[in-house]
XYZ file of C-alpha atoms in Angstrom:
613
model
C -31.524 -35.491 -69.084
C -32.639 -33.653 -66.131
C -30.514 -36.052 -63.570
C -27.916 -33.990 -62.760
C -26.271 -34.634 -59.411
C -29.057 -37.735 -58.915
C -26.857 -39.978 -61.249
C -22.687 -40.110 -62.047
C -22.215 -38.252 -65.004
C -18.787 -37.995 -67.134
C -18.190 -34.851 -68.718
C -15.740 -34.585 -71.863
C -12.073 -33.916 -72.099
C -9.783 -31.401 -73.330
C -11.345 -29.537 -76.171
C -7.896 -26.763 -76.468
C -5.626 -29.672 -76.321
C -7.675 -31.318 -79.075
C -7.222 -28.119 -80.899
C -3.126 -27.428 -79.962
C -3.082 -31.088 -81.240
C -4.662 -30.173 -84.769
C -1.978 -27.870 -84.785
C -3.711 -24.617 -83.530
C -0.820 -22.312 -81.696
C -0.794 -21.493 -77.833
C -1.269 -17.628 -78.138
C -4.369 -17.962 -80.500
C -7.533 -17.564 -79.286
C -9.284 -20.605 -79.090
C -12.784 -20.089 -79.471
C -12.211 -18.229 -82.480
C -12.338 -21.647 -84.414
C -15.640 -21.683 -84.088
C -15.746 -19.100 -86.757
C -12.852 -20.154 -88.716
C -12.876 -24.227 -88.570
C -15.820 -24.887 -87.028
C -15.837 -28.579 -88.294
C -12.604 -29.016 -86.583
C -14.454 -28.591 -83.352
C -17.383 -30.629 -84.078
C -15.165 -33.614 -85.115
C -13.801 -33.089 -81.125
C -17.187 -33.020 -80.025
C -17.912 -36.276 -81.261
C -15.068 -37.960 -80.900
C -15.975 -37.304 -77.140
C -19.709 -38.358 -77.363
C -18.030 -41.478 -79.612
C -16.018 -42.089 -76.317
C -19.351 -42.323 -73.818
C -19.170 -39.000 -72.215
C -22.452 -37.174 -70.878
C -21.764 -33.963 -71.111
C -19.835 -31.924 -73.881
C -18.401 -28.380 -73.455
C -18.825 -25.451 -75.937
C -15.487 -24.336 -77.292
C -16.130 -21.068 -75.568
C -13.522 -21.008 -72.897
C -11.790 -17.614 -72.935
C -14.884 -16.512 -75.103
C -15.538 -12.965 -73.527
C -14.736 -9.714 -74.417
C -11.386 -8.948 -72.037
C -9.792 -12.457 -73.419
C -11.190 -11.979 -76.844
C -9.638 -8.713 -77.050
C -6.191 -9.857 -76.161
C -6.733 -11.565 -79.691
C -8.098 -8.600 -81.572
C -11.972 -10.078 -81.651
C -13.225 -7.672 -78.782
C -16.605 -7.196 -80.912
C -16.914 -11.031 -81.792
C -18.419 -12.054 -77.934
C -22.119 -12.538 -79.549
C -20.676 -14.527 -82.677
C -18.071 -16.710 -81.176
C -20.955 -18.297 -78.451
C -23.755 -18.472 -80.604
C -21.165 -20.333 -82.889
C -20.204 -22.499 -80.128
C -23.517 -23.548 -79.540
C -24.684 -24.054 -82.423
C -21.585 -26.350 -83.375
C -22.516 -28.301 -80.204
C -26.313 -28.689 -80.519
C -25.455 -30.205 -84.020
C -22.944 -33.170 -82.093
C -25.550 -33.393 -79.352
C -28.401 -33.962 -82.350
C -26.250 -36.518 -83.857
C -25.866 -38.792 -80.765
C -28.190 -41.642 -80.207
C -28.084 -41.445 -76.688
C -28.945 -38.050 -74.232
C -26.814 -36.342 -73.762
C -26.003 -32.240 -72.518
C -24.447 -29.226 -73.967
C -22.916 -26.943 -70.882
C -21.849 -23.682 -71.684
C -18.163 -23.289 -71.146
C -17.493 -20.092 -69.149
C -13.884 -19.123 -67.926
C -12.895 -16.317 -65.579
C -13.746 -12.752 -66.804
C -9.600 -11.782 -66.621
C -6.464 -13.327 -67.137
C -3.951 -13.033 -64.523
C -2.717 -9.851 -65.948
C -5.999 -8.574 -66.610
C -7.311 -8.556 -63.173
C -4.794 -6.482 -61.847
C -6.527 -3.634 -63.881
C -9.703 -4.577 -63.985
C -12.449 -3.802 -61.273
C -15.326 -6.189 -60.045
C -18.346 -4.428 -62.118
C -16.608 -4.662 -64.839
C -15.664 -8.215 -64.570
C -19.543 -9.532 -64.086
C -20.592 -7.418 -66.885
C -18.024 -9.207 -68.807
C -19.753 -12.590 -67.467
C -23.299 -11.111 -67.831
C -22.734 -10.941 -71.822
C -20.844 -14.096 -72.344
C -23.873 -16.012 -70.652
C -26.517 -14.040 -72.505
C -24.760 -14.721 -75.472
C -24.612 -18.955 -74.274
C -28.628 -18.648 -73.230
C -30.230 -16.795 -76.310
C -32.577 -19.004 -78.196
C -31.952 -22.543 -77.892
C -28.793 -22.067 -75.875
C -27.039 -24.300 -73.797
C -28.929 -27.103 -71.034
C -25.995 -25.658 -67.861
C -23.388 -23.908 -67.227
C -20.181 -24.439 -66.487
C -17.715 -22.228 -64.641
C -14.466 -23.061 -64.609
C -10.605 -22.941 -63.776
C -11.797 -20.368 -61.055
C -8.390 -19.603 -59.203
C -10.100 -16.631 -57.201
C -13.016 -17.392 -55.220
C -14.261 -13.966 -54.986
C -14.230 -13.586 -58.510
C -16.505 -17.522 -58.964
C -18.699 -15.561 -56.461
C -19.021 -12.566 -58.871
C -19.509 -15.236 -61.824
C -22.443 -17.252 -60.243
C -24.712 -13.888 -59.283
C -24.116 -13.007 -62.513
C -25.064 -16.107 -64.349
C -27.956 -16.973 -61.944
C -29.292 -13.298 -62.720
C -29.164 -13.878 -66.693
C -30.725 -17.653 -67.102
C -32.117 -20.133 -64.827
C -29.773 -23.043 -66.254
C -28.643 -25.072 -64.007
C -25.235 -23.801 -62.802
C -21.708 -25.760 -62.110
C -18.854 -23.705 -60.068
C -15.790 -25.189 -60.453
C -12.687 -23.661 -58.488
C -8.640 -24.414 -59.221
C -6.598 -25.444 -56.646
C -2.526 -25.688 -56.896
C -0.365 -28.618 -55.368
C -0.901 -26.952 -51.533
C -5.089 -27.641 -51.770
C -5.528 -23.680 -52.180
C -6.775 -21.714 -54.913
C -4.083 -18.872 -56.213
C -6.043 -16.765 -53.969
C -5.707 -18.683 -50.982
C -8.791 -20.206 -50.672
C -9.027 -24.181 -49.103
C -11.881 -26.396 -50.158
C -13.564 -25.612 -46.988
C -13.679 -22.421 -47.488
C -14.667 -22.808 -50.886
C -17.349 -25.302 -50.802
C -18.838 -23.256 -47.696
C -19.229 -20.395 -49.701
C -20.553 -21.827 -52.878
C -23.323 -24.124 -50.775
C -25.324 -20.921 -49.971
C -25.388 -19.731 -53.449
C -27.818 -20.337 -56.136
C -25.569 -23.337 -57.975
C -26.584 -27.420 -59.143
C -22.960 -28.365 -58.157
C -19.559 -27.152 -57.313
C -16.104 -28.701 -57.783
C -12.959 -27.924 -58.812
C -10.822 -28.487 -62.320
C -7.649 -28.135 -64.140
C -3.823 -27.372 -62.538
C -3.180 -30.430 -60.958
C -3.795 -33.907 -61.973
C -5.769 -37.171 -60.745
C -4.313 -37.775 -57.589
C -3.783 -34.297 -56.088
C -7.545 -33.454 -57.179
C -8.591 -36.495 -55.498
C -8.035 -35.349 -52.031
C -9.345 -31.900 -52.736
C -12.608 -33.154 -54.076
C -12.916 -35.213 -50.885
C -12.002 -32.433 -48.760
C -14.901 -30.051 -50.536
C -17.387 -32.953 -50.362
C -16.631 -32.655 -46.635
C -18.400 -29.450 -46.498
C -20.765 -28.913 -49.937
C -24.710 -29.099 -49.050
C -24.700 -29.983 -53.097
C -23.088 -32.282 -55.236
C -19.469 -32.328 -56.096
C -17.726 -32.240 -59.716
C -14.009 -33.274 -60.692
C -12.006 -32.369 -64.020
C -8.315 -33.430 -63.055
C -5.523 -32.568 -65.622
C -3.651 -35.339 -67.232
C -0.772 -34.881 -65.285
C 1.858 -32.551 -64.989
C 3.046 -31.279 -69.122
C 6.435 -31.389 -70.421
C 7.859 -28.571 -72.343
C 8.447 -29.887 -75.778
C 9.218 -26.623 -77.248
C 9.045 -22.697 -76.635
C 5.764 -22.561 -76.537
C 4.421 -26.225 -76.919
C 3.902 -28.769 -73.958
C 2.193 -32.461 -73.851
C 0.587 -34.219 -71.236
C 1.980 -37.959 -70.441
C -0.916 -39.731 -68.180
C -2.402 -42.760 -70.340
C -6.095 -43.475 -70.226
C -5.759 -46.297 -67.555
C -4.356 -44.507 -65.050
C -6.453 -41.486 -65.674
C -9.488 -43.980 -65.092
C -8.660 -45.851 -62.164
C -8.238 -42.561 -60.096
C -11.858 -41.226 -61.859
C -13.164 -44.494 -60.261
C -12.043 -43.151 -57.129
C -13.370 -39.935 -57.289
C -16.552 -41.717 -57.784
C -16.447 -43.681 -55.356
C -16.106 -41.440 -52.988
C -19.070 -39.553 -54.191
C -17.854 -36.856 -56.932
C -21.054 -37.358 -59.263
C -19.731 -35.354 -61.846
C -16.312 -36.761 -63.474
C -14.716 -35.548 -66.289
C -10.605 -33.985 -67.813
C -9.133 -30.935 -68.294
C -6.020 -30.142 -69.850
C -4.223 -32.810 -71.716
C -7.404 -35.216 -71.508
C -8.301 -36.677 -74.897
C -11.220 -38.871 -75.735
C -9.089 -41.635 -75.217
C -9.605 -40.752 -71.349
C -12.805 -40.406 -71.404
C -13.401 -43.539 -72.954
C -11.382 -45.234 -70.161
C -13.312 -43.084 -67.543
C -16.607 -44.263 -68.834
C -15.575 -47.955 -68.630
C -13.810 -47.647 -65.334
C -16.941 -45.381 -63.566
C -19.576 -48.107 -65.556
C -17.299 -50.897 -64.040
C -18.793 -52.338 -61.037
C -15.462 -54.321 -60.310
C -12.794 -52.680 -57.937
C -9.243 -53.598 -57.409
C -8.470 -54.478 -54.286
C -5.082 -53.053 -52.320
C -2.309 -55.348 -51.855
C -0.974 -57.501 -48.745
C 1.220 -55.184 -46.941
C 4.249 -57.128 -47.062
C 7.216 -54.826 -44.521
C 10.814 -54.896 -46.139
C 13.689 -56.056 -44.819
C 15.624 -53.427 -43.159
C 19.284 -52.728 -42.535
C 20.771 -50.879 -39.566
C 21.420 -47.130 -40.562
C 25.243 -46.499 -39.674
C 26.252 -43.236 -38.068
C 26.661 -39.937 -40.797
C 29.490 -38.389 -40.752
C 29.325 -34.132 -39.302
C 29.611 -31.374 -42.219
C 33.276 -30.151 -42.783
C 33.150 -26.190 -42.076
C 36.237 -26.379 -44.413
C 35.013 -27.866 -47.160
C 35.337 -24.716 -49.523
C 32.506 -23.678 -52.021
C 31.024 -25.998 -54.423
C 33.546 -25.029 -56.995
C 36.945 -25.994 -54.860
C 35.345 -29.211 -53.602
C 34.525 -29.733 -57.541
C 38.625 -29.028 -58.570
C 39.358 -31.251 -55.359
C 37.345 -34.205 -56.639
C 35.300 -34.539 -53.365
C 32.401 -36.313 -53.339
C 29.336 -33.667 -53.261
C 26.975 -34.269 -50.455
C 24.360 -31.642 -50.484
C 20.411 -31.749 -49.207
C 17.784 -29.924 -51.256
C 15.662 -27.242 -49.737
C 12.297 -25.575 -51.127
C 11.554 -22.369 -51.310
C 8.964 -21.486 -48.773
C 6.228 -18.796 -49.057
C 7.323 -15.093 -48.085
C 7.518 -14.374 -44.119
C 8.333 -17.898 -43.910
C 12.563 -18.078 -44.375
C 12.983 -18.429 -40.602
C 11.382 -22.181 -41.292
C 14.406 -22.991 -44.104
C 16.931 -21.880 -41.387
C 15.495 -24.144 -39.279
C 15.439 -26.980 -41.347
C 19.288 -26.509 -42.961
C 20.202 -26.684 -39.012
C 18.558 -30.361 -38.268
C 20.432 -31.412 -41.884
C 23.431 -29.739 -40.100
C 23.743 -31.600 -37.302
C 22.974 -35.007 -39.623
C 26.253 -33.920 -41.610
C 25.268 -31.842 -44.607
C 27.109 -28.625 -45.022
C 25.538 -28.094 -48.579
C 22.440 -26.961 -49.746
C 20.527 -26.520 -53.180
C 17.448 -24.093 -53.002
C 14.848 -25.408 -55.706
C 12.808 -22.385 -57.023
C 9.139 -22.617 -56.283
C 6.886 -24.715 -58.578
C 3.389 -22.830 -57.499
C 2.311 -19.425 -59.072
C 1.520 -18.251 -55.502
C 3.811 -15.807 -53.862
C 7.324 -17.306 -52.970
C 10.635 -15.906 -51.743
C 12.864 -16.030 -54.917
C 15.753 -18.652 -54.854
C 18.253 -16.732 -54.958
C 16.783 -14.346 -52.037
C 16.515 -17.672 -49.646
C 20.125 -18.847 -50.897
C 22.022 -15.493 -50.135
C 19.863 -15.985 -46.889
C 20.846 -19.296 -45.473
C 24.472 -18.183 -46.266
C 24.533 -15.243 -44.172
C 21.988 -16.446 -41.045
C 23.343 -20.505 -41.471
C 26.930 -20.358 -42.849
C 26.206 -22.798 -45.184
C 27.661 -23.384 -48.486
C 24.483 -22.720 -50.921
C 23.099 -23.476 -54.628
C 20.894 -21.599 -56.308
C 18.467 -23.681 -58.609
C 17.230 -20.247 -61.226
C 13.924 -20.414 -63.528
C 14.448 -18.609 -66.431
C 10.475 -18.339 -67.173
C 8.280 -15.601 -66.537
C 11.418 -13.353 -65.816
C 13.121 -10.890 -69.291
C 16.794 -11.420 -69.183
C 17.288 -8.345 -68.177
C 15.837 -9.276 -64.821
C 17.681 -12.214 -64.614
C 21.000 -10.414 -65.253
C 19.982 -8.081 -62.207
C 19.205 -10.677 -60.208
C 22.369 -12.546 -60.437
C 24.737 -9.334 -60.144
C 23.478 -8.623 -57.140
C 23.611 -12.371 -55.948
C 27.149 -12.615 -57.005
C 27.741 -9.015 -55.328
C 26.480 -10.359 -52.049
C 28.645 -13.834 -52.059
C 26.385 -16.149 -54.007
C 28.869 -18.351 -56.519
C 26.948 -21.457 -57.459
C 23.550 -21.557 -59.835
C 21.608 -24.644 -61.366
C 20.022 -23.217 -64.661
C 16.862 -24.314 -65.139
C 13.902 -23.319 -67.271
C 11.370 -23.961 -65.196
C 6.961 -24.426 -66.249
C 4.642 -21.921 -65.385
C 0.919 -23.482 -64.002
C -1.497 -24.631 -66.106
C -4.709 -22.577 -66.620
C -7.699 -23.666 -68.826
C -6.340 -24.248 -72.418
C -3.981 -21.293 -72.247
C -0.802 -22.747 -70.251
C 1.937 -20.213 -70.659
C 0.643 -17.291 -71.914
C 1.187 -15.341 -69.424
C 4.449 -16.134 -69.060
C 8.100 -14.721 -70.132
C 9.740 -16.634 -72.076
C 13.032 -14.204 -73.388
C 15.732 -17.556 -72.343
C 15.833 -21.225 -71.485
C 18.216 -22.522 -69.446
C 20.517 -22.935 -72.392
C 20.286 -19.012 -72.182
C 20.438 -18.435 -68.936
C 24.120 -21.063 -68.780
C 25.204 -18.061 -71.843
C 24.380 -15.562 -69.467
C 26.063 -16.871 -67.144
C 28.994 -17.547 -69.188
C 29.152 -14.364 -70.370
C 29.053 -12.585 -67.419
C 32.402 -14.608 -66.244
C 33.947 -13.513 -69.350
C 33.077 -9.931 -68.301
C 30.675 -9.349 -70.713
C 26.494 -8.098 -70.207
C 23.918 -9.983 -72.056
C 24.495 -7.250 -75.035
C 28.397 -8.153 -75.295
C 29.168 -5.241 -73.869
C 31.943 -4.912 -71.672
C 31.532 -4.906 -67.447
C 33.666 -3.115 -65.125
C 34.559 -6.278 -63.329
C 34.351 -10.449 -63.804
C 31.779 -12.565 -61.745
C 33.094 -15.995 -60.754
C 29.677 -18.492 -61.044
C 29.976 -21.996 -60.415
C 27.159 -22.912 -63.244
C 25.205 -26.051 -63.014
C 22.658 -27.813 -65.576
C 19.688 -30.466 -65.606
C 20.053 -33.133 -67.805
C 17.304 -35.838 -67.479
C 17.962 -39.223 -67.376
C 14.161 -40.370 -67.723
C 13.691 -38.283 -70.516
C 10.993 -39.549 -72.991
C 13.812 -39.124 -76.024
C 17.117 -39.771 -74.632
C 18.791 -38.716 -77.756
C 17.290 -35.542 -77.624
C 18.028 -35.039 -73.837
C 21.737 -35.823 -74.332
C 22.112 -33.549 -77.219
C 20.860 -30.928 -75.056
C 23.168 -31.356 -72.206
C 25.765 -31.250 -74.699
C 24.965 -28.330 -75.549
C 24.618 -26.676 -72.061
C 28.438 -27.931 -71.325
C 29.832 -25.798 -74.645
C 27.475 -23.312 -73.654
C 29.344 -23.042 -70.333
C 27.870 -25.534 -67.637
C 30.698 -26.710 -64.819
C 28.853 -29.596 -63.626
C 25.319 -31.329 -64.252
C 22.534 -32.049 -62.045
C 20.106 -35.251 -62.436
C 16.633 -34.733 -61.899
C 15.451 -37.526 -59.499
C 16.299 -40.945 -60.259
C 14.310 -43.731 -59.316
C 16.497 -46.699 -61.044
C 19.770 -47.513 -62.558
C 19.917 -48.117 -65.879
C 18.401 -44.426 -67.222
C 21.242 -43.558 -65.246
C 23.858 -45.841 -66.983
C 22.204 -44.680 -70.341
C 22.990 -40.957 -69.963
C 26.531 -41.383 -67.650
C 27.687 -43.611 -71.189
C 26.502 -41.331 -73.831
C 28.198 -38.231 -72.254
C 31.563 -40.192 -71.480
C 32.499 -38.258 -75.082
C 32.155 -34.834 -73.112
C 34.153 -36.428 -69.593
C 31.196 -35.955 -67.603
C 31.003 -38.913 -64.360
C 32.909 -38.869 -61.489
C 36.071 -39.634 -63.296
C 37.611 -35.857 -64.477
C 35.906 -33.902 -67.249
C 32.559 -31.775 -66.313
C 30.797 -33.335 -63.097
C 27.306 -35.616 -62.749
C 25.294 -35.062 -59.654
C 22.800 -37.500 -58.745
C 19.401 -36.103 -57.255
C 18.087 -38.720 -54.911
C 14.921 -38.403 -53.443
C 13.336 -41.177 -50.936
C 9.692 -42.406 -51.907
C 7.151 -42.040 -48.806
C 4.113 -44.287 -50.442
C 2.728 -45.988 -52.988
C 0.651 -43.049 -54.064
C 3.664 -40.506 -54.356
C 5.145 -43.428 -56.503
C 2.321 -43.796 -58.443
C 1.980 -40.393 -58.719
C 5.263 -39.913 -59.999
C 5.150 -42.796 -62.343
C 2.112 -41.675 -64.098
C 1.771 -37.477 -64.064
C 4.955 -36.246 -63.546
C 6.769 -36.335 -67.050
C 10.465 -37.542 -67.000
C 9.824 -39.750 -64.248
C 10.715 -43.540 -64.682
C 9.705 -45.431 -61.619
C 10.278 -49.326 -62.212
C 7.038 -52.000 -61.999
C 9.215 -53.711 -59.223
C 9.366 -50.714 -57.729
C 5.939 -49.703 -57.951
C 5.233 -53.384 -56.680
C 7.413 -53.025 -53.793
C 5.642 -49.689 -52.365
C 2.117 -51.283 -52.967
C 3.133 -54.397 -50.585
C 4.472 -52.478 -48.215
C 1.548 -50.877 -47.174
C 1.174 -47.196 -45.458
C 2.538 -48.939 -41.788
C 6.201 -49.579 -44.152
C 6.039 -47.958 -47.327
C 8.383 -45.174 -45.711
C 11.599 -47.404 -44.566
C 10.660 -49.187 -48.346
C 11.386 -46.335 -49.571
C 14.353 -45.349 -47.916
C 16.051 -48.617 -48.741
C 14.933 -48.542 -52.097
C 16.851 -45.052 -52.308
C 20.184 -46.574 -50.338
C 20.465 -49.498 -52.836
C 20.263 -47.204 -56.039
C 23.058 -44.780 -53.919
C 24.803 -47.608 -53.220
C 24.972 -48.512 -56.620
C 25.085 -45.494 -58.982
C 28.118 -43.456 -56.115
C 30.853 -45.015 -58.667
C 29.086 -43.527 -61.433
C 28.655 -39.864 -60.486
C 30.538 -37.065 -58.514
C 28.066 -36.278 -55.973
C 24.789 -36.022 -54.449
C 21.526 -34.386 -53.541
C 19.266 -35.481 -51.402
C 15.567 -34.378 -51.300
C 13.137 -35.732 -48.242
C 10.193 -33.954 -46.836
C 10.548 -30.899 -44.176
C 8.897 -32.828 -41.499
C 10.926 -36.343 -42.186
C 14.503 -35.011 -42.583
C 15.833 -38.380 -40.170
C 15.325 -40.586 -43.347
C 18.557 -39.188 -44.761
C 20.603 -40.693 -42.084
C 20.537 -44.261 -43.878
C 21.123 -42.242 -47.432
C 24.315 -40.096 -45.531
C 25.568 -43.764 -44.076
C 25.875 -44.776 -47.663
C 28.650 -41.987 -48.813
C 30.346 -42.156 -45.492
């Protein structure tokens, strides 16, 4: 096959979430199957060639001598990729139709590792990996991929290019903001990478179909070659300490790799959480002449927004307006990147003046640099005067730190925290690894707890009490309900004062959890309080979005239906009404509110704020 970039090609899936599926653990080294099961991999190989696709990866991700030696198989680089190879020249001479093998080539460092590790070092790391891919009848390309640093994709291609003359694919990561971790935009990227010796370039893994979709178009924008795509499956969900699933189904995953296509990716294929039944739907949705068309935009009815009501300086803290049975009205603010606090201040000022004396600070959801929530919390308090929640994520921080963190919070006037775990990004196969993972949020609500009682996380005795107003999620879109409702159970004898939804989109998820926790006196009757988080849809796509790659999510058909025939022109005031009829329904069922809009739409809350007058 020597069209590449002349024709649309679909590469594979997943192979590590093939493998995590067979049971193989997060913190093992991947590629080592090659030695140890290697018909476990070829069975993945062909069930992806069974599925249509193209191109199939060697399991070799991770394959080189820094990440092998995390794993105790520094001395194995040779072994493992020749392994890899061979295991996928043996699928490829099984298939009936032509198909290629790339060689699978991940960054030279982890995270961790490149903080200690110097540029020679790292594309002599890449030299041997693709020496290793190349020698005898080695792979037909090269892939390299996950790339979250462009100067180190730089380093990867010159090295590559100077040990074969394969044809090479560069494939960067970008987060939810379009910018690689190191900062990079697809501009800047695909400029780059056009003057360098490479078949393609493109970007793969973190985010999912719809947030890759707009990248890809943005690097086609500037690339003088041919652009690839490898979207995730979505966001995963934490099933377990160290275990996560994906929840996009295959027809979703292909109607967006139509889209890619046609806007003129010519290389389509999945990353994490992709299985071969994706790629089978890709293959029949990219082979598929036939395109849906958009729907009539149809604008919504639309009710006059009545005047909200200005914030109460005398409210009290979350905790007295909790004992008072007031109705919580609170708005939800991001965390913005460092240098940028002034912005938040500016923002809790306009929700001011709309009414809203309350505010909940969500932790960032990025691995790039952020203030910390409780940092931006302590900070609106002092420069805003506003009454302030802390939303904490236990990962990627020891208990230890946490404990810190919130002593000197509590020491500076901070009294209200929403425990949350929290998911670290998603990097090749490996999500998590990285990470800290000492507490959940269940531990972090005993922490908490504790340190009320007077107590450290050791049970040892403090010199004084703290006085923390401690908040929980509980899900109401939770895949297993049962399982969700045992767990906020739990976090109310573990010491939780009040709950906190994450978004809800329709009622009766709602109804669901509100009835099974009547047993613990959680609602807005007495008993441990619910608050509702509310968040206005802007468009179709975020709903469709939602709906399909962020896990927990329920968005209704109707209400998928209703955002489609709106159109862009009324999707927003849809949306808003949409959110004002599920307020106006669910405020007898729950204690209070937060509200979550965009930084640069903050008037839609006015109809919301009408609604709990």
């Amino acid at each position: 096959m020597t069209d590449l970039g002349q024709r649309v090609l679909v590469c594979d899936g997943a192979m590590g979430t093939m493998l995590h599926a067979a049971g193989a653990a997060l913190d093992r080294s991947l590629p080592e199957f090659n030695l140890s099961d290697p018909g476990l991999v070829s069975t993945i190989h062909e069930s992806y060639l069974s599925a249509g696709a193209d191109i199939i990866q060697t399991n070799t991700f991770g394959a080189n001598r820094l990440w092998l030696g995390d794993h105790g198989f520094p001395e194995k680089v040779d072994e493992i990729n020749r392994a890899g190879v061979r295991i996928a020249r043996a699928a490829q001479e099984h298939c009936e139709r032509e198909v290629l093998v790339a060689g699978s080539v991940s960054p030279a460092v982890t995270a961790r590792q490149r903080r200690r590790t110097g540029s020679a070092e790292r594309v002599e790391v890449i030299r041997e990996q693709v020496r290793a891919l190349t020698a005898g009848r080695g792979v037909d390309l090269i892939i390299l991929e996950t790339f979250g640093y462009l100067d180190e994709l730089v380093e990867a291609v010159a090295a590559a290019s100077g040990e074969c003359d394969l044809p090479i694919i560069a494939q960067a990561t970008f987060a939810d903001d379009a910018h690689t971790l190191g900062g990079e935009t697809p501009r800047e990227v695909a400029s780059v990478l056009s003057g360098l010796p490479v078949a393609m370039l493109g970007t793969n893994c973190t985010i999912g179909p719809q947030r890759m979709l707009t990248v890809a178009e943005d690097l086609m924008r500037y690339a003088s070659v041919p652009v690839s795509a490898q979207p995730n499956a979505g966001q995963p969900r934490r099933t377990g300490l160290r275990s996560f699933e994906f929840s996009i189904d295959g027809g979703y995953f292909a109607r967006y790799l139509r889209r890619f296509t046609d806007a003129g990716v010519m290389l389509v294929g999945g990353c994490c959480g992709t299985t071969p039944t994706h790629i089978r739907a890709a293959v029949g949705a990219v082979r598929d002449p036939c395109a849906a068309r958009p729907a009539e935009a149809v604008p919504p009815p639309r009710r006059p927004a009545r005047t909200a009501p200005m914030a109460d300086p005398a409210a009290g803290s979350l905790a007295d307006q909790l004992a008072g049975r007031r109705f919580i009205v609170a708005a939800a603010i991001a965390t913005p990147a460092l240098g940028r606090a002034g912005e938040a201040v500016e923002t809790a000022a306009v929700l001011q003046a709309q009414g809203i004396g309350m505010f909940a600070v969500q932790p960032p959801e990025t691995a790039r640099t952020h203030s910390d929530s409780l940092d931006l919390a302590l900070h609106l308090q002092h420069q805003a005067g506003v009454e302030t929640i802390a939303a904490v994520a236990t990962w990627d921080k020891t208990i230890m730190t946490l404990q810190a963190d919130l002593l000197g919070a509590h020491a500076l006037g901070l009294r209200s925290v929403i425990c949350t775990t929290g998911s670290p990004p998603v990097l090749g196969d490996y999500p998590a690894v990285d990470g800290i993972w000492e507490v959940d949020s269940l531990g972090l609500i005993a922490l908490l707890a504790g340190l009320n009682a007077g107590l450290d996380s050791n049970g040892l005795a403090l010199t004084t009490r703290t006085s923390f107003c401690v908040g929980a999620r509980v899900n109401p879109g939770a895949r297993d309900p049962e399982a969700e409702i045992a767990r906020a159970r739990a976090k109310v004898r573990a010491g939780a004062h009040f709950l906190v939804s994450r978004p809800v989109y329709e009622l009766d998820s709602l109804l669901r959890v509100v009835a099974a926790l009547e047993e613990e006196g959680v609602g807005a009757v007495g008993g441990v309080p619910l608050l509702l988080s509310v968040t206005p849809l802007r468009s179709f796509e975020e709903a469709d979005y939602l709906a399909h790659e962020v896990p927990g999510i329920t968005i209704p058909p109707d209400t998928l239906h209703t955002m489609e025939r709106a159109g862009r022109g009324a999707a927003r005031a849809a949306g808003i009404e949409l959110a004002a009829d599920l307020l106006r329904d669910a405020r007898k069922l729950v204690s209070g509110v937060i509200l979550t809009t965009a930084e640069e739409d903050l008037t839609v809350l006015a109809p919301l704020l009408a609604v709990v007058a």
